[in-house]
GROMACS .gro file of C-alpha atoms in nm:
model
  287
    1MET     CA    1  13.966   8.800   1.626
    2GLU     CA    2  13.972   8.895   1.990
    3ASP     CA    3  13.741   9.197   1.938
    4ASP     CA    4  13.475   8.974   1.786
    5ASN     CA    5  13.489   8.742   2.084
    6ASN     CA    6  13.459   9.028   2.337
    7ASN     CA    7  13.151   9.174   2.164
    8LYS     CA    8  12.956   8.854   2.161
    9ILE     CA    9  12.632   8.852   2.362
   10VAL     CA   10  12.628   8.586   2.624
   11GLN     CA   11  12.306   8.390   2.600
   12ASP     CA   12  12.148   8.175   2.866
   13GLU     CA   13  12.205   7.809   2.835
   14PRO     CA   14  11.911   7.623   2.688
   15GLY     CA   15  11.668   7.502   2.952
   16GLU     CA   16  11.781   7.756   3.222
   17SER     CA   17  11.486   7.964   3.365
   18TYR     CA   18  11.398   8.179   3.670
   19GLU     CA   19  11.092   8.072   3.860
   20PHE     CA   20  10.916   8.320   4.102
   21LYS     CA   21  10.871   8.152   4.438
   22TYR     CA   22  10.594   8.244   4.679
   23ASN     CA   23  10.647   8.265   5.052
   24PHE     CA   24  10.418   8.294   5.354
   25VAL     CA   25  10.368   8.666   5.302
   26ASN     CA   26  10.299   8.699   4.929
   27THR     CA   27  10.115   8.374   4.856
   28PRO     CA   28   9.768   8.454   4.717
   29TRP     CA   29   9.481   8.374   4.951
   30ASP     CA   30   9.318   8.127   4.712
   31ASP     CA   31   9.644   7.934   4.674
   32ARG     CA   32   9.696   7.892   5.050
   33THR     CA   33   9.634   7.574   5.234
   34LEU     CA   34   9.371   7.555   5.506
   35LYS     CA   35   9.646   7.544   5.769
   36SER     CA   36   9.802   7.864   5.629
   37LYS     CA   37   9.466   8.044   5.626
   38VAL     CA   38   9.395   7.942   5.987
   39GLY     CA   39   9.741   8.063   6.090
   40ILE     CA   40   9.690   8.407   5.933
   41VAL     CA   41   9.344   8.450   6.086
   42THR     CA   42   9.480   8.346   6.427
   43LEU     CA   43   9.766   8.596   6.396
   44LEU     CA   44   9.532   8.881   6.305
   45ILE     CA   45   9.300   8.798   6.595
   46ALA     CA   46   9.596   8.790   6.834
   47ILE     CA   47   9.718   9.133   6.714
   48PHE     CA   48   9.368   9.282   6.740
   49THR     CA   49   9.318   9.134   7.088
   50ALA     CA   50   9.653   9.265   7.215
   51THR     CA   51   9.581   9.614   7.075
   52MET     CA   52   9.236   9.629   7.233
   53ALA     CA   53   9.377   9.504   7.565
   54CYS     CA   54   9.628   9.791   7.569
   55VAL     CA   55   9.357  10.046   7.485
   56ILE     CA   56   9.121   9.913   7.752
   57HIS     CA   57   9.400   9.902   8.012
   58ASN     CA   58   9.491  10.267   7.943
   59LEU     CA   59   9.125  10.371   7.967
   60ILE     CA   60   9.078  10.185   8.295
   61THR     CA   61   9.397  10.340   8.439
   62HIS     CA   62   9.283  10.688   8.335
   63PHE     CA   63   8.938  10.650   8.489
   64ASP     CA   64   9.081  10.491   8.803
   65ARG     CA   65   9.305  10.794   8.853
   66SER     CA   66   9.018  11.033   8.785
   67SER     CA   67   8.798  10.838   9.026
   68HIS     CA   68   9.076  10.840   9.288
   69HIS     CA   69   9.120  11.216   9.258
   70LEU     CA   70   8.744  11.268   9.273
   71SER     CA   71   8.728  11.045   9.580
   72GLU     CA   72   9.005  11.248   9.744
   73GLU     CA   73   8.823  11.573   9.674
   74THR     CA   74   8.498  11.424   9.803
   75ASN     CA   75   8.674  11.348  10.130
   76CYS     CA   76   8.801  11.706  10.155
   77ASN     CA   77   8.586  11.949  10.344
   78LEU     CA   78   8.551  12.238  10.099
   79VAL     CA   79   8.481  12.593  10.216
   80LYS     CA   80   8.420  12.913  10.023
   81VAL     CA   81   8.713  13.144   9.955
   82ASP     CA   82   8.517  13.429  10.112
   83GLU     CA   83   8.529  13.251  10.449
   84TYR     CA   84   8.910  13.283  10.460
   85LYS     CA   85   8.992  13.619  10.307
   86TYR     CA   86   9.351  13.605  10.429
   87VAL     CA   87   9.425  13.320  10.187
   88ALA     CA   88   9.589  13.423   9.857
   89ARG     CA   89   9.553  13.202   9.551
   90ILE     CA   90   9.868  13.176   9.342
   91HIS     CA   91   9.803  13.104   8.973
   92LEU     CA   92  10.030  13.026   8.681
   93VAL     CA   93  10.000  13.308   8.425
   94GLU     CA   94  10.025  13.089   8.116
   95THR     CA   95   9.755  12.832   8.202
   96GLN     CA   96   9.569  13.001   8.489
   97GLU     CA   97   9.632  12.683   8.691
   98LEU     CA   98   9.601  12.722   9.068
   99LEU     CA   99   9.948  12.624   9.190
  100CYS     CA  100   9.908  12.677   9.563
  101VAL     CA  101   9.787  12.913   9.830
  102GLY     CA  102   9.969  13.169  10.040
  103ALA     CA  103   9.903  13.377  10.351
  104VAL     CA  104   9.816  13.745  10.323
  105LEU     CA  105  10.021  13.908  10.601
  106SER     CA  106   9.972  14.275  10.514
  107LEU     CA  107   9.828  14.505  10.248
  108THR     CA  108  10.140  14.448  10.038
  109SER     CA  109  10.283  14.107  10.132
  110VAL     CA  110  10.194  13.741  10.079
  111LEU     CA  111  10.392  13.458  10.238
  112ALA     CA  112  10.435  13.149  10.021
  113ASN     CA  113  10.642  12.837   9.971
  114SER     CA  114  10.921  12.903   9.720
  115VAL     CA  115  10.822  12.594   9.520
  116CYS     CA  116  10.511  12.786   9.414
  117THR     CA  117  10.725  13.038   9.225
  118LYS     CA  118  10.933  12.798   9.014
  119SER     CA  119  10.683  12.689   8.749
  120GLY     CA  120  10.685  13.022   8.565
  121PRO     CA  121  10.535  13.372   8.593
  122ILE     CA  122  10.260  13.382   8.853
  123ARG     CA  123   9.977  13.609   8.967
  124MET     CA  124   9.821  13.645   9.309
  125ARG     CA  125   9.446  13.655   9.345
  126LEU     CA  126   9.324  13.813   9.665
  127GLY     CA  127   8.986  13.893   9.812
  128SER     CA  128   8.654  13.771   9.676
  129PRO     CA  129   8.671  13.587   9.340
  130SER     CA  130   8.338  13.747   9.247
  131ASP     CA  131   8.476  14.099   9.280
  132PRO     CA  132   8.560  14.223   8.926
  133ARG     CA  133   8.836  14.447   9.065
  134CYS     CA  134   9.017  14.146   9.212
  135LYS     CA  135   8.936  13.874   8.958
  136LYS     CA  136   9.237  13.948   8.736
  137GLY     CA  137   9.483  13.921   9.023
  138PHE     CA  138   9.815  14.094   9.078
  139SER     CA  139  10.157  14.042   8.924
  140VAL     CA  140  10.445  13.933   9.145
  141ASP     CA  141  10.707  14.204   9.105
  142VAL     CA  142  10.911  14.155   9.423
  143LEU     CA  143  11.016  13.822   9.568
  144GLU     CA  144  11.200  13.842   9.900
  145PRO     CA  145  11.351  13.521  10.044
  146VAL     CA  146  11.281  13.477  10.414
  147ASN     CA  147  11.571  13.371  10.633
  148TYR     CA  148  11.459  13.023  10.734
  149GLU     CA  149  11.696  12.738  10.814
  150GLY     CA  150  11.450  12.448  10.792
  151VAL     CA  151  11.558  12.171  10.558
  152LEU     CA  152  11.213  12.093  10.422
  153SER     CA  153  11.110  12.424  10.277
  154LYS     CA  154  11.211  12.772  10.165
  155LEU     CA  155  10.986  13.066  10.234
  156VAL     CA  156  10.937  13.377  10.020
  157LEU     CA  157  10.747  13.701  10.068
  158LEU     CA  158  10.567  13.813   9.753
  159SER     CA  159  10.453  14.165   9.670
  160SER     CA  160  10.339  14.366   9.370
  161TYR     CA  161  10.389  14.719   9.238
  162GLU     CA  162  10.014  14.726   9.182
  163ASN     CA  163   9.786  14.848   9.460
  164MET     CA  164   9.659  14.534   9.633
  165ALA     CA  165   9.490  14.719   9.920
  166GLU     CA  166   9.148  14.724   9.756
  167CYS     CA  167   9.143  14.343   9.746
  168VAL     CA  168   9.316  14.269  10.077
  169GLN     CA  169   9.010  14.268  10.298
  170THR     CA  170   9.192  14.110  10.589
  171ALA     CA  171   9.538  13.981  10.682
  172ILE     CA  172   9.629  13.705  10.923
  173LYS     CA  173   9.858  13.759  11.220
  174VAL     CA  174  10.165  13.543  11.276
  175GLY     CA  175  10.138  13.323  11.583
  176ASN     CA  176  10.383  13.353  11.870
  177SER     CA  177  10.292  13.038  12.059
  178VAL     CA  178  10.154  12.691  11.993
  179ASN     CA  179   9.915  12.492  12.209
  180TRP     CA  180  10.018  12.135  12.138
  181LYS     CA  181   9.701  11.996  12.294
  182SER     CA  182   9.466  12.220  12.098
  183GLN     CA  183   9.347  12.132  11.749
  184ALA     CA  184   9.471  12.323  11.448
  185TYR     CA  185   9.334  12.350  11.096
  186ILE     CA  186   9.492  12.318  10.753
  187ILE     CA  187   9.357  12.560  10.492
  188GLY     CA  188   9.475  12.460  10.149
  189ARG     CA  189   9.440  12.426   9.777
  190PRO     CA  190   9.165  12.193   9.658
  191LEU     CA  191   9.225  11.941   9.381
  192ARG     CA  192   9.043  12.162   9.137
  193GLY     CA  193   9.078  12.537   9.127
  194GLY     CA  194   8.774  12.755   9.171
  195ARG     CA  195   8.600  12.942   9.445
  196SER     CA  196   8.670  12.697   9.723
  197LEU     CA  197   8.947  12.592   9.960
  198SER     CA  198   9.008  12.270  10.148
  199ARG     CA  199   8.983  12.272  10.527
  200GLN     CA  200   9.071  11.985  10.757
  201PRO     CA  201   9.148  11.948  11.129
  202ALA     CA  202   9.493  11.831  11.238
  203ASN     CA  203   9.649  11.724  11.567
  204LEU     CA  204   9.989  11.876  11.641
  205VAL     CA  205  10.291  11.661  11.730
  206ASP     CA  206  10.549  11.796  11.974
  207LEU     CA  207  10.864  11.651  11.815
  208GLU     CA  208  11.080  11.743  12.114
  209SER     CA  209  10.880  11.537  12.360
  210GLN     CA  210  10.711  11.274  12.145
  211ASN     CA  211  10.822  10.999  11.912
  212PRO     CA  212  10.576  11.002  11.622
  213GLY     CA  213  10.727  10.689  11.469
  214PHE     CA  214  10.884  10.851  11.165
  215SER     CA  215  11.216  11.001  11.067
  216LEU     CA  216  11.300  11.321  10.884
  217ARG     CA  217  11.620  11.386  10.696
  218ASN     CA  218  11.826  11.602  10.932
  219PRO     CA  219  11.519  11.768  11.082
  220ASN     CA  220  11.553  12.098  11.257
  221ILE     CA  221  11.293  12.027  11.523
  222LYS     CA  222  11.275  12.384  11.647
  223GLU     CA  223  11.177  12.506  11.301
  224THR     CA  224  10.931  12.234  11.207
  225ILE     CA  225  10.572  12.167  11.311
  226CYS     CA  226  10.422  11.830  11.224
  227VAL     CA  227  10.062  11.719  11.237
  228MET     CA  228   9.918  11.369  11.234
  229ASP     CA  229   9.593  11.175  11.217
  230LEU     CA  230   9.505  11.344  10.891
  231GLY     CA  231   9.220  11.219  10.678
  232LYS     CA  232   9.222  11.141  10.308
  233CYS     CA  233   9.240  11.505  10.205
  234PRO     CA  234   9.594  11.566  10.069
  235VAL     CA  235   9.824  11.838  10.197
  236ARG     CA  236   9.995  12.052   9.935
  237ALA     CA  237  10.305  12.270   9.948
  238GLY     CA  238  10.214  12.613  10.080
  239ASP     CA  239   9.896  12.511  10.264
  240LEU     CA  240   9.836  12.716  10.579
  241LEU     CA  241   9.843  12.574  10.932
  242VAL     CA  242   9.622  12.789  11.152
  243GLN     CA  243   9.547  12.771  11.524
  244ASN     CA  244   9.311  13.003  11.712
  245GLY     CA  245   9.308  13.240  11.415
  246TYR     CA  246   9.688  13.276  11.395
  247LEU     CA  247   9.922  13.147  11.125
  248ILE     CA  248  10.171  12.902  11.274
  249GLY     CA  249  10.287  12.694  10.978
  250LEU     CA  250  10.322  12.668  10.601
  251ALA     CA  251  10.325  12.323  10.438
  252SER     CA  252  10.677  12.219  10.341
  253THR     CA  253  10.595  11.967  10.068
  254SER     CA  254  10.296  11.818   9.894
  255ASN     CA  255  10.175  11.497  10.053
  256HIS     CA  256   9.924  11.329   9.822
  257ALA     CA  257   9.957  10.971   9.944
  258MET     CA  258   9.956  10.967  10.322
  259ASP     CA  259  10.168  10.701  10.485
  260GLN     CA  260  10.048  10.489  10.774
  261SER     CA  261  10.119  10.767  11.022
  262LYS     CA  262   9.908  11.010  10.814
  263LEU     CA  263  10.155  11.281  10.898
  264ALA     CA  264  10.263  11.605  10.729
  265CYS     CA  265  10.517  11.871  10.828
  266PHE     CA  266  10.510  12.249  10.809
  267ALA     CA  267  10.766  12.528  10.831
  268ASP     CA  268  10.727  12.686  11.175
  269ILE     CA  269  10.638  13.050  11.103
  270ARG     CA  270  10.699  13.154  11.463
  271VAL     CA  271  11.075  13.141  11.414
  272VAL     CA  272  11.070  13.385  11.119
  273ARG     CA  273  10.852  13.655  11.275
  274LYS     CA  274  11.145  13.892  11.317
  275GLY     CA  275  11.269  13.833  10.963
  276LEU     CA  276  10.922  13.899  10.822
  277ASN     CA  277  10.899  14.229  11.010
  278ASN     CA  278  11.242  14.330  10.881
  279ILE     CA  279  11.109  14.292  10.528
  280ASP     CA  280  10.764  14.441  10.590
  281SER     CA  281  10.708  14.639  10.910
  282ASP     CA  282  10.331  14.626  10.856
  283ILE     CA  283  10.318  14.251  10.925
  284ILE     CA  284  10.151  14.197  11.264
  285SER     CA  285  10.239  13.918  11.504
  286GLU     CA  286  10.060  13.779  11.807
  287LYS     CA  287  10.165  13.956  12.126
   0.00000   0.00000   0.00000
């Protein structure tokens, strides 16, 4: 009957069997040929060597960078914060990282590069870092943009609702003139935060009468001051350019790797004196 045929169990044909076959991966070690064993050992050595090479390369790169940064800081002339009491230190609230420096222009105002305000909430530390009243710093509650048409930088005036007067021991005056033949100094942020600042001499470049051998993207010469013949100490955004005790420039951008001309450019503070006074009448300029 058909039902009997459909219910029959199909049996394997006599002599048919399934044999498990080993391959290169699952063959037991004792069953491998000498050539196979040598191949596996060689492969493992190659993998171990490549892994160690990557680890060593990463370690060398890390220490090279650390050594380079240490070398840069060694070449920076460091001075104590107390020697330049008109320099504000701008810190990131979350990590306490020193982002940049600014110029204390009055009992209530600090001039800074706008890039220093874009990483998150910040605090300004003024006065001596050893003074417990000033160690905590001050919140930035008011941020006033300064009318400046330079293409390299935007300037902002920072102030706080807290009383900063007790920590503002001195303010710097805004310069009205520049002596292109006289040396200026750059006061800036060191590589590592702390109780020091970087200080380096710089020779001014009169862009209107000289060709420094570089090009700026649509430079507004009348609102830019450039310096050259800098050493290995990097310039960072917001660093102060000072001549004869007056503030004449604020660094436009960070310049870690100097080019062959060893040149850096600053926003010319002279052209915004009137705008600064409109915001804060207590800001004093050179007569």
